[in-house]
Short mmCIF file of C-alpha atoms in Angstrom, two decimals:
data_model
loop_
_atom_site.label_atom_id
_atom_site.label_comp_id
_atom_site.label_asym_id
_atom_site.label_seq_id
_atom_site.Cartn_x
_atom_site.Cartn_y
_atom_site.Cartn_z
CA MET A 86 -36.69 -25.32 38.92
CA ILE A 87 -36.34 -22.00 37.03
CA PRO A 88 -33.92 -19.63 38.81
CA SER A 89 -35.30 -16.26 39.83
CA VAL A 90 -34.31 -13.12 37.92
CA THR A 91 -32.71 -11.77 41.10
CA ARG A 92 -30.43 -14.80 41.38
CA LEU A 93 -29.42 -14.47 37.66
CA LEU A 94 -28.48 -10.77 37.81
CA PRO A 95 -24.90 -11.27 39.07
CA PHE A 96 -24.25 -13.75 36.25
CA VAL A 97 -25.74 -11.39 33.65
CA GLY A 98 -23.46 -8.64 34.93
CA LEU A 99 -20.44 -10.97 34.80
CA ALA A 100 -21.24 -11.95 31.20
CA ALA A 101 -21.51 -8.29 30.17
CA SER A 102 -18.22 -7.55 31.88
CA LEU A 103 -16.48 -10.42 30.09
CA ALA A 104 -17.90 -9.31 26.74
CA ALA A 105 -16.69 -5.77 27.34
CA ALA A 106 -13.21 -7.02 28.20
CA GLN A 107 -12.99 -8.69 24.78
CA ASN A 108 -12.85 -5.30 23.06
CA ILE A 109 -10.45 -3.54 25.44
CA VAL A 110 -6.69 -3.79 25.08
CA ASP A 111 -4.03 -2.56 27.48
CA THR A 112 -0.81 -1.50 25.74
CA GLY A 113 0.90 -0.76 29.05
CA TYR A 114 0.73 2.98 28.48
CA ALA A 115 -2.97 3.27 27.57
CA LYS A 116 -6.14 1.22 27.41
CA TYR A 117 -8.09 1.27 24.15
CA ARG A 118 -11.69 0.27 23.50
CA GLY A 119 -12.38 -1.11 20.02
CA ASN A 120 -15.52 -1.74 18.03
CA GLN A 121 -16.70 -5.37 18.22
CA SER A 122 -17.80 -5.61 14.61
CA PHE A 123 -18.38 -9.39 14.75
CA PRO A 124 -18.68 -11.62 17.82
CA ASP A 125 -15.12 -12.81 17.11
CA THR A 126 -13.64 -9.55 15.75
CA VAL A 127 -12.60 -6.21 17.22
CA ALA A 128 -11.51 -3.14 15.26
CA TYR A 129 -9.37 -0.58 17.11
CA LEU A 130 -9.69 2.43 14.83
CA GLY A 131 -7.03 5.11 15.01
CA VAL A 132 -4.30 3.81 17.32
CA PRO A 133 -1.53 6.47 17.30
CA TYR A 134 1.93 5.21 16.34
CA ALA A 135 3.90 8.49 16.26
CA GLU A 136 3.75 12.03 17.54
CA PRO A 137 1.36 14.29 15.58
CA PRO A 138 3.46 15.78 12.72
CA VAL A 139 2.10 19.30 13.12
CA GLY A 140 3.58 22.73 13.73
CA ASP A 141 7.36 22.60 13.54
CA LEU A 142 7.15 18.85 12.79
CA ARG A 143 5.50 19.47 9.40
CA PHE A 144 7.71 18.13 6.57
CA ARG A 145 9.91 16.28 9.07
CA ALA A 146 10.48 12.59 9.78
CA PRO A 147 8.01 11.25 12.34
CA LEU A 148 8.94 11.17 16.00
CA PRO A 149 8.26 8.03 18.08
CA LEU A 150 5.02 8.14 20.02
CA ASN A 151 5.50 9.78 23.43
CA THR A 152 3.81 7.08 25.48
CA SER A 153 4.25 9.07 28.69
CA ARG A 154 2.24 11.89 27.14
CA VAL A 155 -0.51 9.47 26.11
CA THR A 156 -0.60 8.01 29.62
CA ALA A 157 -0.85 11.45 31.22
CA GLU A 158 -3.53 12.67 28.83
CA SER A 159 -5.70 9.58 29.23
CA ALA A 160 -5.55 9.94 33.07
CA GLY A 161 -6.35 6.26 33.50
CA LYS A 162 -9.52 6.40 31.38
CA ILE A 163 -10.18 3.97 28.55
CA ILE A 164 -9.66 5.68 25.18
CA ASP A 165 -12.52 5.05 22.75
CA LEU A 166 -11.41 3.89 19.29
CA THR A 167 -14.70 2.72 17.83
CA GLU A 168 -14.89 5.11 14.86
CA ASN A 169 -12.49 5.67 11.98
CA PRO A 170 -10.04 8.52 12.58
CA GLU A 171 -9.52 11.47 10.27
CA PHE A 172 -7.46 10.33 7.30
CA CYS A 173 -4.32 12.11 6.07
CA VAL A 174 -4.71 15.25 3.96
CA GLN A 175 -5.72 14.16 0.48
CA GLY A 176 -4.50 15.27 -2.92
CA SER A 177 -6.52 15.18 -6.11
CA THR A 178 -7.17 11.86 -7.84
CA GLY A 179 -6.33 13.61 -11.12
CA ALA A 180 -9.90 13.30 -12.36
CA GLY A 181 -10.67 17.02 -12.15
CA ASP A 182 -11.39 17.00 -8.42
CA ALA A 183 -9.85 19.09 -5.67
CA GLY A 184 -8.17 17.45 -2.71
CA GLY A 185 -7.75 18.96 0.74
CA ALA A 186 -9.94 16.83 2.99
CA GLY A 187 -8.35 15.21 6.01
CA SER A 188 -5.98 16.12 8.82
CA GLU A 189 -2.25 16.43 9.38
CA ASP A 190 -2.65 14.68 12.74
CA CYS A 191 -3.14 11.32 11.09
CA LEU A 192 -0.26 8.99 11.99
CA LYS A 193 -2.44 6.16 13.20
CA LEU A 194 -3.26 2.51 12.65
CA ASN A 195 -6.53 0.69 12.26
CA ILE A 196 -5.89 -2.59 14.08
CA TYR A 197 -8.17 -5.61 13.62
CA ALA A 198 -7.82 -8.49 16.08
CA PRO A 199 -9.75 -11.52 17.27
CA ALA A 200 -12.03 -10.68 20.19
CA GLY A 201 -10.22 -11.32 23.44
CA ALA A 202 -6.78 -11.64 21.78
CA LYS A 203 -4.08 -10.97 24.33
CA LYS A 204 -0.36 -10.80 24.89
CA GLY A 205 1.18 -14.24 24.49
CA ASP A 206 -1.22 -15.42 21.78
CA ASN A 207 1.56 -14.80 19.25
CA LEU A 208 -0.71 -14.49 16.23
CA PRO A 209 0.80 -13.72 12.81
CA VAL A 210 0.48 -10.07 11.78
CA LEU A 211 -0.40 -8.44 8.47
CA VAL A 212 0.50 -4.76 8.03
CA TYR A 213 -1.26 -3.12 5.07
CA ILE A 214 -0.04 0.00 3.24
CA HIS A 215 -2.70 1.53 1.02
CA GLY A 216 -2.38 2.77 -2.54
CA GLY A 217 -3.39 6.03 -4.17
CA GLY A 218 -0.27 7.16 -6.01
CA TYR A 219 1.26 8.49 -2.76
CA VAL A 220 -1.27 11.30 -3.26
CA TYR A 221 -4.55 10.09 -1.75
CA GLY A 222 -6.05 7.12 0.09
CA ASN A 223 -8.01 6.34 3.23
CA PRO A 224 -7.57 3.01 5.08
CA ALA A 225 -11.23 3.10 6.13
CA ASN A 226 -12.06 2.33 2.48
CA TRP A 227 -10.34 -1.07 2.80
CA PRO A 228 -11.72 -2.54 6.05
CA TYR A 229 -10.45 -5.83 7.44
CA ASP A 230 -13.18 -6.82 9.92
CA HIS A 231 -14.47 -9.59 7.64
CA TRP A 232 -10.94 -10.95 7.13
CA ILE A 233 -10.56 -11.52 10.88
CA HIS A 234 -14.11 -12.91 11.03
CA GLN A 235 -13.17 -15.45 8.35
CA SER A 236 -9.83 -16.29 9.97
CA PRO A 237 -9.70 -15.21 13.65
CA ASN A 238 -6.09 -16.30 14.05
CA VAL A 239 -4.24 -13.24 12.76
CA VAL A 240 -3.90 -9.56 13.63
CA ILE A 241 -4.09 -6.90 10.90
CA ALA A 242 -2.86 -3.30 11.05
CA SER A 243 -3.62 -0.76 8.31
CA VAL A 244 -1.36 2.30 8.11
CA TYR A 245 -2.25 5.97 7.74
CA TYR A 246 0.78 7.85 6.36
CA ARG A 247 1.33 11.39 5.07
CA LEU A 248 0.62 11.92 1.39
CA ASN A 249 1.44 14.24 -1.50
CA SER A 250 3.40 17.37 -0.59
CA ILE A 251 2.73 16.88 3.14
CA GLY A 252 4.56 13.55 3.04
CA PHE A 253 6.95 13.90 0.11
CA LEU A 254 7.98 17.52 -0.28
CA THR A 255 11.46 17.66 -1.81
CA ALA A 256 13.87 20.59 -1.78
CA PRO A 257 17.35 19.57 -2.98
CA GLU A 258 18.90 21.50 -0.08
CA MET A 259 17.37 18.99 2.34
CA LEU A 260 20.14 16.59 1.31
CA THR A 261 22.80 18.72 2.98
CA ASN A 262 20.70 20.71 5.47
CA PRO A 263 18.30 18.38 7.30
CA SER A 264 17.15 21.27 9.51
CA LEU A 265 15.01 22.33 6.53
CA GLY A 266 13.00 19.12 6.62
CA ASP A 267 13.29 15.43 5.82
CA LEU A 268 13.12 13.74 2.44
CA ASN A 269 10.70 10.83 2.07
CA ALA A 270 8.85 11.70 5.30
CA GLY A 271 5.73 9.80 4.21
CA PHE A 272 7.77 6.65 3.66
CA LYS A 273 9.41 7.15 7.05
CA ASP A 274 5.89 7.23 8.54
CA GLN A 275 5.43 3.68 7.26
CA SER A 276 8.74 2.64 8.83
CA MET A 277 7.71 4.23 12.13
CA ALA A 278 4.43 2.32 11.99
CA LEU A 279 6.40 -0.92 11.56
CA GLU A 280 8.60 0.06 14.50
CA TRP A 281 5.50 0.65 16.66
CA VAL A 282 4.13 -2.73 15.56
CA SER A 283 7.41 -4.39 16.58
CA GLU A 284 7.15 -2.87 20.04
CA HIS A 285 3.44 -2.97 20.80
CA ILE A 286 1.45 -5.36 18.58
CA ASP A 287 1.86 -8.12 21.17
CA ALA A 288 -0.69 -6.29 23.35
CA PHE A 289 -3.26 -7.03 20.61
CA GLY A 290 -2.26 -10.70 20.48
CA GLY A 291 0.20 -10.28 17.61
CA ASP A 292 3.65 -11.76 17.18
CA PRO A 293 6.20 -9.03 16.33
CA ASN A 294 8.48 -11.74 14.96
CA LYS A 295 5.95 -12.84 12.35
CA VAL A 296 4.97 -9.68 10.45
CA THR A 297 4.03 -9.66 6.75
CA ILE A 298 3.74 -6.35 4.93
CA ASP A 299 1.22 -5.96 2.10
CA GLY A 300 0.31 -3.13 -0.24
CA GLN A 301 -1.52 -2.42 -3.48
CA SER A 302 -0.45 0.02 -6.24
CA ALA A 303 1.55 2.79 -4.50
CA GLY A 304 1.24 0.58 -1.42
CA ALA A 305 2.96 -2.22 -3.37
CA ALA A 306 5.59 0.26 -4.56
CA SER A 307 6.10 1.08 -0.89
CA ILE A 308 6.53 -2.62 -0.12
CA GLU A 309 9.11 -2.86 -2.90
CA LEU A 310 10.95 0.10 -1.36
CA HIS A 311 10.87 -1.52 2.08
CA LEU A 312 12.40 -4.64 0.50
CA VAL A 313 15.35 -2.66 -0.88
CA ALA A 314 15.64 0.22 1.62
CA ASN A 315 18.83 0.81 3.54
CA GLU A 316 17.15 0.16 6.89
CA LYS A 317 16.57 -2.71 9.30
CA PRO A 318 13.67 -4.83 7.96
CA ARG A 319 10.91 -5.08 10.55
CA PHE A 320 8.97 -7.69 8.59
CA HIS A 321 9.27 -11.34 7.72
CA GLY A 322 7.25 -11.61 4.50
CA ALA A 323 5.98 -9.30 1.76
CA ILE A 324 2.94 -9.15 -0.55
CA LEU A 325 2.97 -6.79 -3.54
CA GLN A 326 -0.27 -6.19 -5.46
CA SER A 327 0.12 -4.32 -8.78
CA ILE A 328 3.42 -2.56 -8.13
CA TYR A 329 3.19 1.11 -9.11
CA ARG A 330 6.48 1.44 -11.02
CA THR A 331 6.59 5.19 -10.67
CA PRO A 332 9.89 7.02 -11.21
CA LEU A 333 11.92 7.92 -8.14
CA PRO A 334 13.41 11.25 -9.20
CA GLN A 335 16.79 12.49 -8.10
CA VAL A 336 16.29 15.35 -5.65
CA GLU A 337 17.63 17.98 -8.07
CA GLN A 338 14.95 16.96 -10.58
CA GLN A 339 12.33 18.19 -8.08
CA ARG A 340 13.70 21.74 -7.78
CA ASP A 341 11.37 23.34 -10.35
CA MET A 342 8.34 21.62 -8.85
CA PHE A 343 9.34 22.78 -5.36
CA ASN A 344 9.65 26.37 -6.55
CA TYR A 345 6.31 26.25 -8.37
CA TYR A 346 4.59 24.72 -5.33
CA SER A 347 6.13 27.30 -2.97
CA THR A 348 4.95 30.15 -5.18
CA GLN A 349 1.41 28.77 -5.42
CA ALA A 350 1.30 28.41 -1.62
CA GLY A 351 2.31 32.06 -1.18
CA CYS A 352 5.88 31.24 -0.16
CA GLY A 353 7.78 31.92 -3.36
CA SER A 354 10.22 34.61 -2.28
CA GLY A 355 13.55 34.49 -0.51
CA SER A 356 15.97 31.67 0.22
CA VAL A 357 15.04 28.02 0.53
CA GLU A 358 15.26 28.47 4.30
CA LYS A 359 12.69 31.28 4.15
CA LYS A 360 10.47 29.31 1.79
CA MET A 361 10.48 26.28 4.11
CA ALA A 362 9.74 28.44 7.16
CA CYS A 363 6.83 30.00 5.28
CA LEU A 364 5.52 26.61 4.12
CA ARG A 365 5.78 25.24 7.64
CA SER A 366 3.58 28.03 8.99
CA ALA A 367 1.18 28.21 6.02
CA ASP A 368 -2.45 27.23 6.42
CA ILE A 369 -3.05 23.66 5.30
CA SER A 370 -5.66 24.89 2.82
CA ALA A 371 -2.97 26.89 0.99
CA LEU A 372 -0.76 23.78 0.77
CA SER A 373 -3.69 21.69 -0.47
CA ARG A 374 -4.46 24.16 -3.25
CA ALA A 375 -0.78 24.37 -4.19
CA GLN A 376 -0.34 20.61 -4.51
CA ASP A 377 -3.47 20.37 -6.66
CA LEU A 378 -2.09 23.13 -8.91
CA VAL A 379 1.14 21.13 -9.28
CA MET A 380 -0.85 18.16 -10.58
CA TYR A 381 -2.95 20.19 -13.01
CA ASN A 382 -0.80 23.11 -14.15
CA PHE A 383 2.90 22.48 -13.55
CA THR A 384 4.61 21.94 -16.89
CA GLY A 385 7.81 20.27 -15.69
CA HIS A 386 8.55 16.58 -16.06
CA TYR A 387 7.29 15.52 -12.62
CA HIS A 388 3.86 16.67 -11.47
CA SER A 389 3.23 14.99 -8.16
CA PHE A 390 5.12 14.31 -4.96
CA HIS A 391 6.64 10.84 -4.63
CA PRO A 392 9.58 9.19 -2.88
CA VAL A 393 12.97 10.31 -4.21
CA ILE A 394 16.47 8.86 -4.37
CA ASP A 395 18.08 10.33 -1.26
CA LYS A 396 21.28 8.21 -1.23
CA LYS A 397 20.51 7.25 2.36
CA LEU A 398 17.32 5.20 2.46
CA PHE A 399 17.30 4.59 -1.29
CA ILE A 400 20.73 4.16 -2.82
CA ASP A 401 19.59 2.88 -6.23
CA TYR A 402 16.37 2.63 -8.17
CA PRO A 403 14.34 -0.35 -6.90
CA THR A 404 14.78 -2.46 -10.05
CA VAL A 405 18.55 -1.90 -9.97
CA SER A 406 18.70 -2.91 -6.29
CA LEU A 407 16.68 -6.03 -7.03
CA GLU A 408 18.96 -6.93 -9.96
CA LYS A 409 21.96 -6.68 -7.63
CA GLY A 410 20.28 -8.90 -5.05
CA HIS A 411 20.01 -6.05 -2.56
CA LEU A 412 16.67 -6.99 -1.02
CA ALA A 413 15.41 -8.39 2.26
CA ASP A 414 15.66 -12.17 2.52
CA VAL A 415 11.95 -12.90 3.04
CA PRO A 416 9.26 -14.89 1.21
CA VAL A 417 7.37 -12.80 -1.33
CA MET A 418 4.01 -12.93 -3.09
CA ALA A 419 3.54 -10.59 -6.06
CA GLY A 420 1.04 -10.13 -8.85
CA SER A 421 -0.90 -7.86 -11.14
CA CYS A 422 -4.27 -7.55 -12.84
CA ALA A 423 -4.69 -9.06 -16.28
CA ASN A 424 -5.49 -5.90 -18.27
CA GLU A 425 -4.11 -3.04 -16.21
CA THR A 426 -2.27 0.08 -17.26
CA LEU A 427 -1.86 3.42 -15.52
CA SER A 428 -1.45 5.29 -18.81
CA SER A 429 -4.10 6.79 -21.06
CA GLY A 430 -4.35 7.75 -24.72
CA THR A 431 -3.45 5.89 -27.89
CA ASN A 432 0.18 6.86 -28.55
CA ILE A 433 2.47 4.34 -26.87
CA THR A 434 5.69 6.35 -26.92
CA ALA A 435 3.98 9.57 -25.81
CA ALA A 436 2.37 7.76 -22.89
CA LEU A 437 5.65 6.15 -21.86
CA LYS A 438 7.48 9.50 -22.05
CA PHE A 439 4.78 11.15 -19.91
CA TYR A 440 4.97 8.40 -17.29
CA PHE A 441 8.77 8.01 -17.39
CA PRO A 442 10.16 11.47 -18.29
CA ALA A 443 13.81 10.37 -18.32
CA LEU A 444 13.33 7.91 -21.20
CA THR A 445 15.40 9.01 -24.20
CA GLN A 446 14.28 9.11 -27.81
CA GLN A 447 16.38 6.02 -28.46
CA ASP A 448 14.67 4.22 -25.55
CA LEU A 449 11.26 5.05 -26.98
CA GLU A 450 12.24 3.87 -30.46
CA GLU A 451 13.35 0.55 -28.99
CA PHE A 452 9.99 -0.06 -27.31
CA LEU A 453 7.82 -0.32 -30.40
CA PRO A 454 9.54 -3.39 -31.96
CA GLU A 455 8.96 -5.23 -28.66
CA TYR A 456 5.20 -4.69 -29.01
CA PRO A 457 4.26 -5.21 -32.68
CA LEU A 458 0.56 -4.87 -33.46
CA SER A 459 0.62 -8.41 -34.89
CA ASP A 460 1.05 -9.78 -31.36
CA PHE A 461 -2.27 -8.33 -30.19
CA ASN A 462 -5.98 -8.50 -30.92
CA SER A 463 -6.32 -4.75 -31.39
CA ALA A 464 -4.47 -1.45 -31.18
CA ALA A 465 -6.18 -0.85 -27.82
CA GLN A 466 -4.78 -4.08 -26.42
CA GLN A 467 -1.36 -3.23 -27.86
CA PHE A 468 -1.42 0.13 -26.03
CA GLN A 469 -2.59 -1.44 -22.77
CA VAL A 470 0.14 -4.09 -22.76
CA ALA A 471 2.94 -1.84 -24.05
CA THR A 472 2.28 0.77 -21.37
CA GLY A 473 0.89 -1.47 -18.64
CA GLU A 474 3.90 -3.77 -18.52
CA SER A 475 6.22 -0.86 -17.76
CA ASP A 476 3.71 0.94 -15.50
CA VAL A 477 2.71 -2.05 -13.38
CA ILE A 478 2.67 -5.57 -14.77
CA CYS A 479 6.37 -6.36 -15.11
CA GLY A 480 6.86 -5.61 -11.44
CA ARG A 481 5.48 -9.10 -10.85
CA LYS A 482 8.33 -10.77 -12.74
CA ILE A 483 11.06 -8.37 -11.61
CA VAL A 484 10.27 -8.82 -7.92
CA GLY A 485 9.36 -12.50 -8.26
CA ARG A 486 12.66 -13.48 -9.89
CA ALA A 487 14.75 -11.46 -7.43
CA ALA A 488 12.93 -12.90 -4.42
CA ALA A 489 13.11 -16.48 -5.74
CA LYS A 490 16.91 -16.27 -5.80
CA LYS A 491 16.95 -15.70 -2.03
CA ASN A 492 13.78 -17.23 -0.64
CA LYS A 493 10.34 -18.44 -1.69
CA ALA A 494 8.32 -16.54 -4.27
CA PHE A 495 4.71 -16.85 -5.44
CA THR A 496 3.13 -14.84 -8.26
CA TYR A 497 -0.37 -14.36 -9.58
CA ARG A 498 -2.43 -12.91 -12.42
CA TYR A 499 -5.73 -11.51 -11.17
CA ASN A 500 -8.31 -12.07 -13.88
CA GLN A 501 -11.76 -11.22 -12.48
CA PRO A 502 -13.34 -8.04 -13.84
CA VAL A 503 -15.30 -5.82 -11.46
CA ASN A 504 -19.04 -6.12 -11.56
CA GLY A 505 -19.40 -7.21 -15.18
CA ALA A 506 -16.69 -4.93 -16.61
CA ALA A 507 -15.11 -5.93 -19.93
CA ALA A 508 -11.54 -6.09 -18.57
CA THR A 509 -9.66 -6.68 -15.33
CA THR A 510 -8.24 -3.25 -14.67
CA HIS A 511 -6.11 -1.71 -11.92
CA SER A 512 -7.46 -2.27 -8.38
CA SER A 513 -10.01 -4.89 -9.45
CA GLU A 514 -8.93 -7.19 -6.61
CA ASN A 515 -9.63 -4.45 -4.05
CA TRP A 516 -13.29 -4.39 -5.08
CA MET A 517 -13.47 -8.13 -4.48
CA MET A 518 -11.46 -8.32 -1.26
CA PHE A 519 -13.03 -5.32 0.46
CA LEU A 520 -16.80 -5.68 0.19
CA GLY A 521 -17.23 -4.00 -3.19
CA THR A 522 -15.30 -0.84 -2.32
CA SER A 523 -15.28 1.76 -5.11
CA THR A 524 -13.16 4.70 -4.03
CA GLY A 525 -13.96 8.31 -4.90
CA PHE A 526 -12.74 11.82 -4.15
CA ASN A 527 -11.32 13.09 -0.87
CA GLY A 528 -11.12 9.82 1.05
CA SER A 529 -14.62 8.65 0.15
CA THR A 530 -15.84 5.28 -1.09
CA THR A 531 -19.03 3.47 -2.04
CA PHE A 532 -19.49 -0.17 -1.09
CA GLN A 533 -21.31 -1.78 -3.99
CA PRO A 534 -23.39 -4.96 -3.68
CA GLN A 535 -21.66 -8.28 -4.26
CA THR A 536 -23.16 -11.55 -5.45
CA ASP A 537 -22.91 -14.88 -3.64
CA ALA A 538 -20.29 -15.91 -6.21
CA ASP A 539 -18.31 -12.74 -5.48
CA ARG A 540 -18.36 -13.41 -1.75
CA ALA A 541 -17.32 -17.04 -2.25
CA PHE A 542 -14.43 -15.94 -4.48
CA ALA A 543 -13.41 -13.24 -2.00
CA ALA A 544 -13.23 -15.92 0.68
CA GLU A 545 -10.77 -17.86 -1.51
CA LEU A 546 -8.60 -14.78 -1.97
CA ILE A 547 -8.61 -13.95 1.74
CA ALA A 548 -7.69 -17.54 2.58
CA TYR A 549 -4.72 -17.48 0.18
CA TRP A 550 -3.49 -14.12 1.50
CA LEU A 551 -3.82 -15.05 5.17
CA SER A 552 -2.29 -18.46 4.54
CA PHE A 553 0.80 -16.65 3.30
CA VAL A 554 0.73 -14.47 6.42
CA ARG A 555 0.39 -17.50 8.68
CA ALA A 556 2.76 -19.93 6.97
CA ALA A 557 4.72 -18.05 4.25
CA ASP A 558 2.85 -20.29 1.81
CA PRO A 559 -0.53 -19.38 0.22
CA SER A 560 -1.46 -23.07 -0.05
CA ALA A 561 -0.93 -24.11 3.57
CA HIS A 562 -4.31 -22.80 4.80
CA LYS A 563 -6.22 -22.34 1.53
CA LEU A 564 -9.88 -23.30 1.23
CA ALA A 565 -10.43 -26.95 0.45
CA ARG A 566 -11.95 -26.17 -2.96
CA SER A 567 -9.02 -23.97 -4.04
CA PRO A 568 -6.08 -25.40 -6.02
CA ALA A 569 -2.56 -25.38 -4.63
CA TRP A 570 -0.55 -22.27 -5.52
CA PRO A 571 2.76 -23.32 -7.10
CA PRO A 572 5.99 -21.51 -6.22
CA TYR A 573 7.61 -19.25 -8.80
CA THR A 574 11.18 -20.04 -9.85
CA ALA A 575 13.45 -19.10 -12.75
CA ALA A 576 13.37 -22.71 -13.94
CA SER A 577 9.60 -23.03 -13.55
CA PRO A 578 7.90 -19.61 -13.64
CA MET A 579 4.46 -20.87 -12.63
CA ARG A 580 1.75 -18.59 -11.33
CA ILE A 581 -1.83 -18.81 -10.23
CA VAL A 582 -4.73 -17.24 -12.15
CA LEU A 583 -7.36 -15.83 -9.82
CA ASN A 584 -10.91 -15.79 -11.16
CA GLU A 585 -14.41 -16.91 -10.33
CA PRO A 586 -15.78 -20.09 -11.96
CA ALA A 587 -17.55 -19.42 -15.25
CA ASP A 588 -20.82 -20.85 -13.90
CA LYS A 589 -20.60 -18.63 -10.77
CA SER A 590 -20.55 -21.66 -8.50
CA THR A 591 -20.04 -21.00 -4.81
CA THR A 592 -18.75 -24.51 -4.11
CA VAL A 593 -16.26 -25.08 -6.95
CA SER A 594 -13.20 -22.91 -7.52
CA GLY A 595 -12.50 -21.12 -10.80
CA VAL A 596 -8.85 -20.57 -9.90
CA THR A 597 -6.27 -22.17 -12.23
CA THR A 598 -2.50 -22.20 -12.72
CA GLU A 599 -0.41 -21.31 -15.75
CA LEU A 600 3.18 -21.00 -16.91
CA GLU A 601 4.33 -17.41 -17.39
CA PRO A 602 4.11 -16.83 -21.19
CA GLU A 603 7.52 -16.82 -22.82
CA LEU A 604 6.73 -13.68 -24.82
CA GLU A 605 5.68 -11.77 -21.69
CA GLY A 606 8.87 -12.86 -19.95
CA LYS A 607 10.93 -11.63 -22.91
CA ARG A 608 9.17 -8.24 -22.95
CA CYS A 609 9.58 -7.78 -19.20
CA ALA A 610 13.28 -8.61 -19.49
CA PHE A 611 13.47 -5.76 -22.00
CA VAL A 612 11.57 -3.43 -19.65
CA GLN A 613 14.04 -4.31 -16.92
CA THR A 614 16.93 -3.09 -19.11
CA LYS A 615 15.34 0.38 -19.07
CA ALA A 616 15.33 0.68 -15.27
CA LEU A 617 17.89 3.50 -15.13
CA HIS A 618 15.91 5.71 -17.50
CA GLN A 619 12.53 4.69 -16.12
CA GLN A 620 13.96 5.51 -12.66
CA ALA A 621 11.83 2.66 -11.32
#
């Protein structure tokens, strides 16, 4: 007997109610509705983790989220978080564009969780910190819905943090007069996000005692800084993808840039106190123009705003801290792309001096014998390796060796070019892992089509990454077709090589393993000796 429609209606209503409950989370101070992007996946887009850093809070360390305020403002209503929030104010990519898009009220998280995940599920957590040179970047360009869909047994949070001058303005007087503002505010945003995760991720089904931090490029540099920072670690594992070995200037080395920036923003007169008061009240468009002018026209050694050595959070340069064993005792996974460099041109020493202004003439003269043309196929490859190892690539070995002395370490060489490109350049793995993302100006991206082989390879990568998140071992939950990922040790510096199979098979892996080349290890040991003058 077929039941009547009238008799089915209560059950239809119950089913709809249950489905709706799968994408609503109660943090205890507010209820959030997320976007159910797959039947098993919910994305909560723009969860606040700190007070809006606006008005008098501009250029200051973030304040913890006032949950009582959020409760009062929501008035018991469910807060809709089904669309990406405004990203943080962007700087220029350096490709002739102007920055300025975005908002200062941006201290938020995109949280991706299995549908219906709840407190007590105790799922491992991945916290992602995006790249972009500390100058630009929008977490919406690296979505994680498909990661949860592939492996609905983790929770992922992607961090929005202040960038460029808004996040990293440095006046030397801040060292002794914190009322002026706070050094490294953008980095402190990341720390505040981790603190929020520790306190509240359990509402989304996450386990605050099983948090892995991950970042690419400047995001990986941020992870390196979290490993060595003079603060309580709020994470239990770390992934570093193409570590941006940018100099961390001493605060006094930023004085000329601060003065130039202040002048361009219309705040160039008077004491530092007056300049900071002016900058704090200036229109954001004036600050955006000023930070772009720093990148394009400032003639001093440093032309963008980055973390600095403040002798509080960062006592030493990261490489020096790692050499001394001053790093968090957690398992680490680190790697780089096969052919990457962040330098341009053809003159090796000129490029190194531009990237690392504190290198001396003697330092530069010592580099060239380490990279003789006879070791390479061409002058172009010589330039790429000689600059790329200092810029990015040697971070893999430097972090891997330091981590292996304390805990487990795994390293990789990513070797799959993007979309038929001739070489595997910086950020190539992002294109593969995030649906063909190809980032552009002012927080934009284009998602390019991927082949079946690309999607199959991406699934291997995601499985390795989330296996590390779940078990501190990329092999524990790898795909069946993927080879085991060997640990990296000083005695046996093995690494995995990540690439698609040559025949573009979707059922057979193209991933292999290799021993770190002795010559590369020797060159990176040399690079490590230059840490003080590279300020990296």
